[in-house]
Short mmCIF file of C-alpha atoms in Angstrom, two decimals:
data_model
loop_
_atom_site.label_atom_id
_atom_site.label_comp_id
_atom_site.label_asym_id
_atom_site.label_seq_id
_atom_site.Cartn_x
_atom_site.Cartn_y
_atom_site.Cartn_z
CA UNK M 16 0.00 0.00 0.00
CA UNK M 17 2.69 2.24 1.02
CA UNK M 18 5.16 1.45 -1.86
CA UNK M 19 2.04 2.06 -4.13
CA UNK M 20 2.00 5.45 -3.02
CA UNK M 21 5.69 6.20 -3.15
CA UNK M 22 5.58 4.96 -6.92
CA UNK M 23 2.53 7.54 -6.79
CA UNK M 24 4.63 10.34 -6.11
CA UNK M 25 7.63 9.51 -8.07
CA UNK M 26 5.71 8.78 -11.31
CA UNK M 27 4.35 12.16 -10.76
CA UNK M 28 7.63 14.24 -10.93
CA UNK M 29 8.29 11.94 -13.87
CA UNK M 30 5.20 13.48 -15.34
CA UNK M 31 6.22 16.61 -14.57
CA UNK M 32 9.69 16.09 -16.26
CA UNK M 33 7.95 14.79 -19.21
CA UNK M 34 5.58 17.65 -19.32
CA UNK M 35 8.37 20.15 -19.19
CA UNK M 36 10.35 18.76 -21.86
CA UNK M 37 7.50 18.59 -23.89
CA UNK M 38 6.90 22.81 -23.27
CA UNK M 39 10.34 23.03 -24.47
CA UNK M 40 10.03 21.52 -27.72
CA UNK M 41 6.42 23.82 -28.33
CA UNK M 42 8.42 26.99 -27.38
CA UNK M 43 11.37 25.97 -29.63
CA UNK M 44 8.99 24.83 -32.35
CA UNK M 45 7.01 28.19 -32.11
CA UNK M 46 10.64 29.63 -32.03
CA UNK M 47 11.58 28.11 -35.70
CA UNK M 48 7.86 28.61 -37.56
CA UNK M 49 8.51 32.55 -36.54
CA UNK M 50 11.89 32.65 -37.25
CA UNK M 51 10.90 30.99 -40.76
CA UNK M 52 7.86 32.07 -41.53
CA UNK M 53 7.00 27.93 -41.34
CA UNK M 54 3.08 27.85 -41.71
CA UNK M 55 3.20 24.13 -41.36
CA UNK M 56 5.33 24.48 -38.13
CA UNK M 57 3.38 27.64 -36.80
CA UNK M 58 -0.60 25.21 -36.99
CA UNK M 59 1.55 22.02 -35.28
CA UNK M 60 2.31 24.57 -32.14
CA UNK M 61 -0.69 25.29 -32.23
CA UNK M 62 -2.44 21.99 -32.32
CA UNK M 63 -0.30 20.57 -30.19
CA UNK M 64 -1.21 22.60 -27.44
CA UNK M 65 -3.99 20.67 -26.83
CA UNK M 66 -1.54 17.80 -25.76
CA UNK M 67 0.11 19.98 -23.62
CA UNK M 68 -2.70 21.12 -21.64
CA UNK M 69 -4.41 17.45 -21.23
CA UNK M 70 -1.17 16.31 -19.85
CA UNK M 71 -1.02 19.16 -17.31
CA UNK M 72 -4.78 18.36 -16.15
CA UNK M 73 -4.21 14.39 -16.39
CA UNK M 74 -0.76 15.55 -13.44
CA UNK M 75 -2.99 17.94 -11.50
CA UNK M 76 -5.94 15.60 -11.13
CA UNK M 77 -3.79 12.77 -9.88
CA UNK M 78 -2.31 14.84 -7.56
CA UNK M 79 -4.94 15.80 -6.18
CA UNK M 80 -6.28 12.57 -5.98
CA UNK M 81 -3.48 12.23 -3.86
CA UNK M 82 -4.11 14.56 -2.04
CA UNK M 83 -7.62 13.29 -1.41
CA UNK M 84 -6.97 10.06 -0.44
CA UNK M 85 -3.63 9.45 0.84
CA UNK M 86 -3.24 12.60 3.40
CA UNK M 87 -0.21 13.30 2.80
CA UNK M 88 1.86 14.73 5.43
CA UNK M 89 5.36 17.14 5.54
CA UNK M 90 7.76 16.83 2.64
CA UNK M 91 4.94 14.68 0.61
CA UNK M 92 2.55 17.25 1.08
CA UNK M 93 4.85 20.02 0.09
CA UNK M 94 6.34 18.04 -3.18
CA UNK M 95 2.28 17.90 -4.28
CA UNK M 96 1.57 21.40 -3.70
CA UNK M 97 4.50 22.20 -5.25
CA UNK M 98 3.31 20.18 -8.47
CA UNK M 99 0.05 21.62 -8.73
CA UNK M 100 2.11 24.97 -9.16
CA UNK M 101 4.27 24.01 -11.56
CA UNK M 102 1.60 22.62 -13.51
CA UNK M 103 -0.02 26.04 -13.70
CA UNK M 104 3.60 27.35 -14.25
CA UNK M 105 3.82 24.73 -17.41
CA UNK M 106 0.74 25.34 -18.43
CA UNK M 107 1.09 29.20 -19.21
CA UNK M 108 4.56 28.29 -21.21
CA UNK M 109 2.16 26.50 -23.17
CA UNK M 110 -0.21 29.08 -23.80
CA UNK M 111 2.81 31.40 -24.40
CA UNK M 112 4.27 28.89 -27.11
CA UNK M 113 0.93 29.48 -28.66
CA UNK M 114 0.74 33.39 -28.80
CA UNK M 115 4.02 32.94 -30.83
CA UNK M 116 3.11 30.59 -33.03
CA UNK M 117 0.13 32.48 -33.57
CA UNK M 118 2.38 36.16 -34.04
CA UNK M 119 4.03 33.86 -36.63
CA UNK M 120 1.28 32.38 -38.45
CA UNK M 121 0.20 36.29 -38.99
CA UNK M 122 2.26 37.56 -40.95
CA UNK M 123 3.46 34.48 -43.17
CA UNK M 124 4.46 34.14 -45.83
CA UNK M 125 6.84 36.99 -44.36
CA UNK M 126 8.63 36.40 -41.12
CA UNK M 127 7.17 38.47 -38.13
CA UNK M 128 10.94 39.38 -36.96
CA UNK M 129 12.54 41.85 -39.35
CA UNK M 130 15.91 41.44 -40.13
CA UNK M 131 17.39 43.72 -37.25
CA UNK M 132 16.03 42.13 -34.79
CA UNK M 133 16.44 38.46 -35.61
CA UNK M 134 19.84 37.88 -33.26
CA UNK M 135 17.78 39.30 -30.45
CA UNK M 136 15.47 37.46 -30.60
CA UNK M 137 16.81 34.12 -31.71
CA UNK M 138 19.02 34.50 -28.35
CA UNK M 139 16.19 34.89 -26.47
CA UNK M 140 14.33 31.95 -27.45
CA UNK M 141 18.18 30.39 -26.69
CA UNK M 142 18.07 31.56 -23.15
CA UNK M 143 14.07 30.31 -22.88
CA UNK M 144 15.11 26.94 -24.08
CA UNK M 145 18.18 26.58 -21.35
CA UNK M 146 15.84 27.77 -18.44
CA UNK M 147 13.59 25.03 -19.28
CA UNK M 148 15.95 22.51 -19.69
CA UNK M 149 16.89 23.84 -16.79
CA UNK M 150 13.76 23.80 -14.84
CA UNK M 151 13.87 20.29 -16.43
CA UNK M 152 16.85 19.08 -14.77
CA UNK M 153 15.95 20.89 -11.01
CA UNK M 154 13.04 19.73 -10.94
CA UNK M 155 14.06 15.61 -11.77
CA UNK M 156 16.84 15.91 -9.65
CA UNK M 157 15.94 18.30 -7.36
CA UNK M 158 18.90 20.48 -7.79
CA UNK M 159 19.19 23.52 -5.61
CA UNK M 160 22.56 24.90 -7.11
CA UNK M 161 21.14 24.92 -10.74
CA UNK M 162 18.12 26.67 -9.54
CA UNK M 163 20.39 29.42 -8.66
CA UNK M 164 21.93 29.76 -11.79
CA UNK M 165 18.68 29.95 -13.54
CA UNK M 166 18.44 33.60 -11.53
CA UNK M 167 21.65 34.34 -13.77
CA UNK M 168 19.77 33.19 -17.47
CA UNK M 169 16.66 35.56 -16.14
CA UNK M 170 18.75 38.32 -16.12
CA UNK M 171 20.31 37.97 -19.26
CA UNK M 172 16.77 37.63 -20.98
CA UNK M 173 16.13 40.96 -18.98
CA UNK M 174 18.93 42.64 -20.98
CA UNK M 175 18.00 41.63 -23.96
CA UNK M 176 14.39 42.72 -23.52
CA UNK M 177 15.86 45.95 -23.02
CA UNK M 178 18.09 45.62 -26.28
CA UNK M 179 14.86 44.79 -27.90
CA UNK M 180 13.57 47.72 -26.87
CA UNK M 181 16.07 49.88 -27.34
CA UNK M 182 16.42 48.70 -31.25
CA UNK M 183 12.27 49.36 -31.26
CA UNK M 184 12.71 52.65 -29.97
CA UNK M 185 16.08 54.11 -32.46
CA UNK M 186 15.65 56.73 -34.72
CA UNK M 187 16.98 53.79 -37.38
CA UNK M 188 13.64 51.54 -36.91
CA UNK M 189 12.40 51.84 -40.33
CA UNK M 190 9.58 49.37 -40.20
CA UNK M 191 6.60 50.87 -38.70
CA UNK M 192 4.20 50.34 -36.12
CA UNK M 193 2.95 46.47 -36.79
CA UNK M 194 6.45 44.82 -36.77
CA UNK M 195 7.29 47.08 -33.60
CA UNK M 196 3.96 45.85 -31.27
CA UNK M 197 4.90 42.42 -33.00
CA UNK M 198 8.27 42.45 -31.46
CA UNK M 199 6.88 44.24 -28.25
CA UNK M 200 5.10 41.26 -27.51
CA UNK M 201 6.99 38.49 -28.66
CA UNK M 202 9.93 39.78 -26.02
CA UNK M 203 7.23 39.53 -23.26
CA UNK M 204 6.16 36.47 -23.78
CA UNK M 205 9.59 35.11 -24.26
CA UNK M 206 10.55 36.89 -21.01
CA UNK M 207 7.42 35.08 -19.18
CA UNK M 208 8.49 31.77 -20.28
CA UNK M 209 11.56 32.72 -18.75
CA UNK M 210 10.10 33.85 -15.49
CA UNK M 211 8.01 31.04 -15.36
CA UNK M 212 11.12 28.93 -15.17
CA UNK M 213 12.01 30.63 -12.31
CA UNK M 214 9.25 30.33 -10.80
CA UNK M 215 9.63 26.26 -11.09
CA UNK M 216 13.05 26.33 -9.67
CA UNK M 217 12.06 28.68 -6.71
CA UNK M 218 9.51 25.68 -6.10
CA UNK M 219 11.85 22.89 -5.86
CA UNK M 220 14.12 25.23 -3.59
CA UNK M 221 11.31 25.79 -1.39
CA UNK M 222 10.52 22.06 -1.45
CA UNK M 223 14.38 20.94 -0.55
CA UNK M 224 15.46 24.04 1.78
CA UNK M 225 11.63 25.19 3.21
CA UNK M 226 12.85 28.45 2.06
CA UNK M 227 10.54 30.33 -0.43
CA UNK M 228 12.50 33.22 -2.02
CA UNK Z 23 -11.08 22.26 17.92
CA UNK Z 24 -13.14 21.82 15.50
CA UNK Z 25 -14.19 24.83 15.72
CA UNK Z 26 -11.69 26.39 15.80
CA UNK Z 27 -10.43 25.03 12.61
CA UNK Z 28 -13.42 26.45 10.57
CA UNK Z 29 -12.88 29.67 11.82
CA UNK Z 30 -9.66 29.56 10.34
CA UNK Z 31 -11.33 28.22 6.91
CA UNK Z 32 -13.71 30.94 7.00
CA UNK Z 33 -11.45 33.63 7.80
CA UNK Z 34 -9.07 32.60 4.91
CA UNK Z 35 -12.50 33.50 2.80
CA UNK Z 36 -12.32 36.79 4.66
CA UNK Z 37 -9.04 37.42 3.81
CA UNK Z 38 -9.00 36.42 0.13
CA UNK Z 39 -12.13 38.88 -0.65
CA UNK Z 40 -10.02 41.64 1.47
CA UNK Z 41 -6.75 40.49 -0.79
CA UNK Z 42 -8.94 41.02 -3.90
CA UNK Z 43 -10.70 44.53 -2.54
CA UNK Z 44 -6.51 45.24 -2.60
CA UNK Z 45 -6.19 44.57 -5.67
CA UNK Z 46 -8.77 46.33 -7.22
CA UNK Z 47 -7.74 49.26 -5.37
CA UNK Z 48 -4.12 48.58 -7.11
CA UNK Z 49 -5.64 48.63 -10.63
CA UNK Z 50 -8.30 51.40 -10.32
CA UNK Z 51 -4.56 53.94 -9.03
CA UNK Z 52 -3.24 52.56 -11.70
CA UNK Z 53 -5.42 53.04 -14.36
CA UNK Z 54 -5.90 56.97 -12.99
CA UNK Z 55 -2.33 57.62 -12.66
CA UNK Z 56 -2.21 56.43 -16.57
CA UNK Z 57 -5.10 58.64 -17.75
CA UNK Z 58 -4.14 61.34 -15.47
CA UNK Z 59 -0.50 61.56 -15.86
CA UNK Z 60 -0.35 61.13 -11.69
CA UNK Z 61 3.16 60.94 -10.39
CA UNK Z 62 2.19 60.73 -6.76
CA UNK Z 63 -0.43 58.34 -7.19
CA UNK Z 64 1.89 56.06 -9.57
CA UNK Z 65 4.49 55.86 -7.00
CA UNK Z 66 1.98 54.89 -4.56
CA UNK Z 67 0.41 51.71 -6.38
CA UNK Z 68 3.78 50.58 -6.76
CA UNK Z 69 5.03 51.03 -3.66
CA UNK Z 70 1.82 49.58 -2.50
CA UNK Z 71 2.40 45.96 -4.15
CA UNK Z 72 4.51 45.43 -1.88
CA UNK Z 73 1.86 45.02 0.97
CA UNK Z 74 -0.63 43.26 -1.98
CA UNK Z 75 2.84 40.57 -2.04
CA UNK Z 76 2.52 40.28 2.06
CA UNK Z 77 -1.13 39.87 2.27
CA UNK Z 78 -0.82 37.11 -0.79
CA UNK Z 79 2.10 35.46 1.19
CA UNK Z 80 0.24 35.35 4.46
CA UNK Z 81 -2.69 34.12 2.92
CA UNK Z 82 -0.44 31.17 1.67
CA UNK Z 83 1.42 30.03 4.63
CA UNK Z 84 -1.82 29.77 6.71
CA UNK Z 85 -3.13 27.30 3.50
CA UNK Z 86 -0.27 25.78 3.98
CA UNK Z 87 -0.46 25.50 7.87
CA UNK Z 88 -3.85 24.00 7.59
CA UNK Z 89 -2.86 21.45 4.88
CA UNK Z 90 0.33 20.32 6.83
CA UNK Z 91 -2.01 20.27 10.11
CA UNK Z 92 -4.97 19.25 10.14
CA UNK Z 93 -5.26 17.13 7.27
CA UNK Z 94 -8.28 18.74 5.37
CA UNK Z 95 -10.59 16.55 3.19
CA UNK Z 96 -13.30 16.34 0.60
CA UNK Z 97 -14.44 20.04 0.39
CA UNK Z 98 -12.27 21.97 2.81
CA UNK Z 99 -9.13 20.27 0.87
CA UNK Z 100 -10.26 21.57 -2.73
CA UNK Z 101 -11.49 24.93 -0.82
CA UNK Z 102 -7.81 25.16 0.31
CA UNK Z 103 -6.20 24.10 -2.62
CA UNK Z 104 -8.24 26.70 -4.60
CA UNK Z 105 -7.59 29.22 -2.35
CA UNK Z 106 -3.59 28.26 -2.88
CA UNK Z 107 -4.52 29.28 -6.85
CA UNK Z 108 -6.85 32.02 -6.53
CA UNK Z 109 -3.83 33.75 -4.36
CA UNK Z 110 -1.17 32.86 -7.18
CA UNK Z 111 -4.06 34.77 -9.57
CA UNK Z 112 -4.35 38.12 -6.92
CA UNK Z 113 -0.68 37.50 -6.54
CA UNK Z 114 -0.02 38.22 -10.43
CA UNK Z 115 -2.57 40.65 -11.23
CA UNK Z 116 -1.38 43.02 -8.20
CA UNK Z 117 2.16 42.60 -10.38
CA UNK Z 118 0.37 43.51 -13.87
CA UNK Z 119 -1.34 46.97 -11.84
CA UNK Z 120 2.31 47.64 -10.85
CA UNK Z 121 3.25 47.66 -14.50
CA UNK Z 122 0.58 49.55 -15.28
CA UNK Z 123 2.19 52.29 -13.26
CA UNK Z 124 4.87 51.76 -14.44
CA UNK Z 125 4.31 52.72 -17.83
CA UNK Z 126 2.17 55.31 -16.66
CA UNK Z 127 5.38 56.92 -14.33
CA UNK Z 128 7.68 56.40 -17.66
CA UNK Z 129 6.07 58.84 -19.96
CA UNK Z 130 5.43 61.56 -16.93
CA UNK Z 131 4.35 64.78 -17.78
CA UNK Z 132 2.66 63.64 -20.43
CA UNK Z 133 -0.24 60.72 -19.88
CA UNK Z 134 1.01 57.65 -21.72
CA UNK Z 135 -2.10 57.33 -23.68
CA UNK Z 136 -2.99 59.27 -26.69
CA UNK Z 137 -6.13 60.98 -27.07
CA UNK Z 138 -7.81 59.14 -29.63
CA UNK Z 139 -7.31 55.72 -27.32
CA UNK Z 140 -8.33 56.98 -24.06
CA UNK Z 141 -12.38 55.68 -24.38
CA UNK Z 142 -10.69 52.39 -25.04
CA UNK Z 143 -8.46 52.53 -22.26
CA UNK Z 144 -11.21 53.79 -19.65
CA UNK Z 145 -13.58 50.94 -21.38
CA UNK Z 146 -11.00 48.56 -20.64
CA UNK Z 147 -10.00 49.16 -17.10
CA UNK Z 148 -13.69 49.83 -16.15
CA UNK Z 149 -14.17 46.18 -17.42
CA UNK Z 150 -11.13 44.83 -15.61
CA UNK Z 151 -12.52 46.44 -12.22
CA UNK Z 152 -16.08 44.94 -12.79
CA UNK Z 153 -14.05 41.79 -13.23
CA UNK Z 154 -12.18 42.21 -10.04
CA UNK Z 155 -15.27 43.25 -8.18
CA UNK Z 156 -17.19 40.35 -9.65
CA UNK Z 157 -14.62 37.77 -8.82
CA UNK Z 158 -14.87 39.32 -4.96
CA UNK Z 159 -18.16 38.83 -4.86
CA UNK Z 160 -17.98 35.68 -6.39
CA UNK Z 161 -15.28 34.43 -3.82
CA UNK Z 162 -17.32 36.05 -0.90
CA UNK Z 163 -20.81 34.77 -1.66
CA UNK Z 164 -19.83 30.94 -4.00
CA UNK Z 165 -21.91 32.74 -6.76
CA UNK Z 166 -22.16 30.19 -9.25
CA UNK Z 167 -24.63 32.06 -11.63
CA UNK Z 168 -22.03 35.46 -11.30
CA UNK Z 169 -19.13 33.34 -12.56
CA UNK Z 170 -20.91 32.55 -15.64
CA UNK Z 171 -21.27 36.29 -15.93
CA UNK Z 172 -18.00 36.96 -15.97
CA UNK Z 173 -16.91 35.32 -18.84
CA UNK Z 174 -19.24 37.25 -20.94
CA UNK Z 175 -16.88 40.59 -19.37
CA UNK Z 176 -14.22 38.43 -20.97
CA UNK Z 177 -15.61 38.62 -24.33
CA UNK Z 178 -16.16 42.20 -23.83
CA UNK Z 179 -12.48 42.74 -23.12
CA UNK Z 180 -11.59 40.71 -25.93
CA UNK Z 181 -13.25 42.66 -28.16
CA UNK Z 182 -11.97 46.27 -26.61
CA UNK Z 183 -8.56 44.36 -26.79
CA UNK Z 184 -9.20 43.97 -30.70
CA UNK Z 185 -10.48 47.87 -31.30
CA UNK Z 186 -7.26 48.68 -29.17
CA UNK Z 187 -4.91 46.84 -32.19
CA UNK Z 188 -7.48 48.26 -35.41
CA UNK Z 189 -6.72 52.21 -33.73
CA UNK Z 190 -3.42 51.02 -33.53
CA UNK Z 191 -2.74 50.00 -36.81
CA UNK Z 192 -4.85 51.89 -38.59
CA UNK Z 193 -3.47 54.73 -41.12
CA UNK Z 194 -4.52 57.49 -39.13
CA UNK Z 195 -2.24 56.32 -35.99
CA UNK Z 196 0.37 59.82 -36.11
CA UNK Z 197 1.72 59.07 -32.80
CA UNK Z 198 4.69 56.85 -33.53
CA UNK Z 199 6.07 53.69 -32.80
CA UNK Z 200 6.80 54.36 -28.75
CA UNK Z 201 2.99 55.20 -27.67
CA UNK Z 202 1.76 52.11 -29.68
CA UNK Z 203 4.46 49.53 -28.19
CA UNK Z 204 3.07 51.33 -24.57
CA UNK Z 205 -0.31 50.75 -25.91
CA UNK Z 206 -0.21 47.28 -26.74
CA UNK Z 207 1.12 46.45 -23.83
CA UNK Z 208 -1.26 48.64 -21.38
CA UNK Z 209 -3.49 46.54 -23.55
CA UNK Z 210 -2.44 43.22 -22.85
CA UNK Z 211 -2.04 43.85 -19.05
CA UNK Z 212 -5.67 44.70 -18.39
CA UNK Z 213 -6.85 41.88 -20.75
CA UNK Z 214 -4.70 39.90 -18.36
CA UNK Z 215 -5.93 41.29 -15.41
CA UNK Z 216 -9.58 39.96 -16.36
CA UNK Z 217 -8.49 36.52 -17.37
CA UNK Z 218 -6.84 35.95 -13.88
CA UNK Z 219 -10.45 36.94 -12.29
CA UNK Z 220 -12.17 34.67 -14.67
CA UNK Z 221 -9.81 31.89 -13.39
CA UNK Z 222 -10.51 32.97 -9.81
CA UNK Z 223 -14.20 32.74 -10.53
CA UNK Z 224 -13.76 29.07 -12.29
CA UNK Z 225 -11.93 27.78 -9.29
CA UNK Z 226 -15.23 28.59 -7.29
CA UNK Z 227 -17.40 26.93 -9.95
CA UNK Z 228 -15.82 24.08 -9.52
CA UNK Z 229 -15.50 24.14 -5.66
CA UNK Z 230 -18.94 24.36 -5.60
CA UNK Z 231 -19.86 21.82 -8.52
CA UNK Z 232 -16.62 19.80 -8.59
CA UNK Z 233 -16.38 20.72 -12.85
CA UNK Z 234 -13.82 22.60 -14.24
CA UNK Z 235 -14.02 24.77 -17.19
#
């Protein structure tokens, strides 16, 4: 009875693992259809989604099931709290992965990101993709130290939201008003996948040390 | 004992309509320190989120306390573990009034939105504060038939959200690319604000009828 529920909870953070890698591959893959215009790529994000968001309910309702039944106590009740918040967490990076997909799908057959901002941009989908693989890792092996370096990464995509900015806001941006709000909100909802990473890792923290930050 | 432990259920109600009250209070300075170019006021709401993040955390730990405690079930768990959510929702949306502000204190003297968009804007916040207010109510009182409500305000903001982007984008938009990046944003923020009270208001829904949207 008891080993059943230990392979309960462990399955779960496998789950959780598996969910997050699978957020990874949407962002990157919402990444690629706006970075080429890929209108085949763009409607699989977006499809997809649906995946992502039956997988987070199918985690949240066993943990609460869990919950329910088992009464967990201490750590065990922590480690399923803290699911149910990453969930939500994972969840929103999958809505996010949509909203870019859906930026790109707008403006094929052109690509949303004009040329002078396509490094910006194409390193901060880089620095989304390592926090999540991040998150990723902290969360399957519970790893406190990583979670502090993830604090680093969310500063760098901080910078380069400013960059972004910055290059919106020059006397040299020569391509109007659309491409600009385009841009605008692309770098926030890279910079919420980001943050949303962080918010993972500041989880499994809490979970190992009992200290929320 | 018992007793004892649904006065502490109850008055986590209390203080999650109070948290919400907060809230809307941190929106409505927000929106008139946007519209009327309010330094003083802007400085307030943001240095006001700071007791929005205490309330929210205190809220949280006595959750937690109760969870870890007394072992809740059937009802009082999933009232606790909604209450955990519905906190994480107040939580962000006393972040996205703080924002607001922000932009707001950024273009000081001058009010960040342009004439021709300031109907929208009021239309827009005066949604997102019926949608706070609602969700209160609806937290307060288990409204069942309100939270159906609600997500007709959604549509409304949806479609204020839209009319935002066609003033935007349309030729006679001769304010440049900085007011419509602030725009779109301001824009995105509110319509935020309302989809965290719709997911406050589906949390009660299905507290009280165990089905989530």
């Amino acid at each position: 009875m008891r080993d059943q529920y230990y392979e309960q909870l462990d399955s779960i953070v496998d789950d959780l693992v598996a969910l997050t890698n699978g957020v990874r591959r949407a962002v990157s893959g919402a990444t690629e259809a706006l970075l080429n215009a890929d209108a085949q790529l763009a409607e699989k994000v977006i499809a997809d989604a649906k995946e992502i968001d039956e997988a987070a309910e199918l985690i949240e309702e066993r943990a609460l099931l869990i919950l329910a039944t088992q009464q967990p106590v201490a750590t065990d009740l922590r480690q399923l709290i803290a699911t149910l918040r990453m969930v939500a967490d994972l969840d929103r990076m999958g809505n996010l992965s949509v909203h870019i997909a859906k930026v790109a799908r707008m403006r094929i057959p052109e690509s949303a990101v004009p040329e002078p901002l396509r490094p910006t941009i194409v390193q901060m989908a880089a620095v989304a993709d390592q926090m999540i693989d991040a998150a990723s890792r902290i969360v399957a092996n519970r790893d406190v130290v990583a979670a502090e370096h993830l604090e680093d990464e969310d500063d760098e995509m901080d910078q380069l939201r400013r960059s972004l900015f910055r290059i919106l806001l020059s006397d040299d941006w020569g391509h109007g008003v659309e491409p600009a709000i385009d841009l605008a909100l692309l770098g926030r909802y890279y910079e919420r996948i980001g943050d949303h990473a962080v918010s993972m890792a500041r989880r499994v923290v809490y979970l190992v040390t009992g200290e929320l930050k």
